[in-house]
């Protein structure tokens, strides 16, 4: 039971990280800072290797 809870918490943490990254990217897109958007997209692509 404990392992299932830990696994669930880890999955929830990953989901929250992805949601935060998406919110940040959306914010950059709305601000019109294209270069910043490209940087964030590159960071997200790099982070996908670890997810």
Tab-separated table of C-alpha atoms in Angstrom:
chain	number	residue	atom	x	y	z
A	1	UNK	CA	0.000	0.000	0.000
A	2	UNK	CA	2.813	2.393	0.882
A	3	UNK	CA	4.497	1.861	-2.493
A	4	UNK	CA	1.274	2.684	-4.334
A	5	UNK	CA	0.932	5.930	-2.397
A	6	UNK	CA	4.538	6.925	-3.110
A	7	UNK	CA	4.073	6.119	-6.789
A	8	UNK	CA	0.844	8.138	-6.890
A	9	UNK	CA	2.559	11.100	-5.205
A	10	UNK	CA	5.421	10.920	-7.709
A	11	UNK	CA	2.971	10.879	-10.628
A	12	UNK	CA	1.051	13.792	-9.131
A	13	UNK	CA	4.307	15.739	-8.744
A	14	UNK	CA	5.216	15.111	-12.395
A	15	UNK	CA	1.752	16.234	-13.468
A	16	UNK	CA	2.065	19.424	-11.433
A	17	UNK	CA	5.480	20.147	-12.960
A	18	UNK	CA	4.081	19.713	-16.461
A	19	UNK	CA	1.086	21.926	-15.673
A	20	UNK	CA	3.406	24.615	-14.299
A	21	UNK	CA	5.598	24.432	-17.394
A	22	UNK	CA	2.567	24.719	-19.660
A	23	UNK	CA	1.268	27.710	-17.695
A	24	UNK	CA	4.659	29.403	-17.952
A	25	UNK	CA	4.835	28.777	-21.685
A	26	UNK	CA	1.307	30.117	-22.156
A	27	UNK	CA	2.266	33.234	-20.204
A	28	UNK	CA	5.295	33.823	-22.429
A	29	UNK	CA	3.200	33.346	-25.553
A	30	UNK	CA	0.660	35.919	-24.365
A	31	UNK	CA	3.423	38.398	-23.539
A	32	UNK	CA	4.708	38.324	-27.126
A	33	UNK	CA	8.322	37.657	-26.204
A	34	UNK	CA	9.052	35.227	-29.028
A	35	UNK	CA	12.688	34.653	-28.091
A	36	UNK	CA	11.658	33.743	-24.542
A	37	UNK	CA	9.067	31.332	-25.922
A	38	UNK	CA	11.734	29.627	-28.021
A	39	UNK	CA	13.968	29.303	-24.957
A	40	UNK	CA	11.158	27.811	-22.887
A	41	UNK	CA	10.246	25.401	-25.674
A	42	UNK	CA	13.863	24.255	-25.858
A	43	UNK	CA	13.948	23.746	-22.087
A	44	UNK	CA	10.718	21.743	-22.230
A	45	UNK	CA	12.064	19.566	-25.016
A	46	UNK	CA	15.220	18.933	-23.014
A	47	UNK	CA	13.206	18.105	-19.894
A	48	UNK	CA	11.128	15.545	-21.817
A	49	UNK	CA	14.217	13.378	-21.884
A	50	UNK	CA	13.964	13.034	-18.104
A	51	UNK	CA	10.208	12.503	-17.797
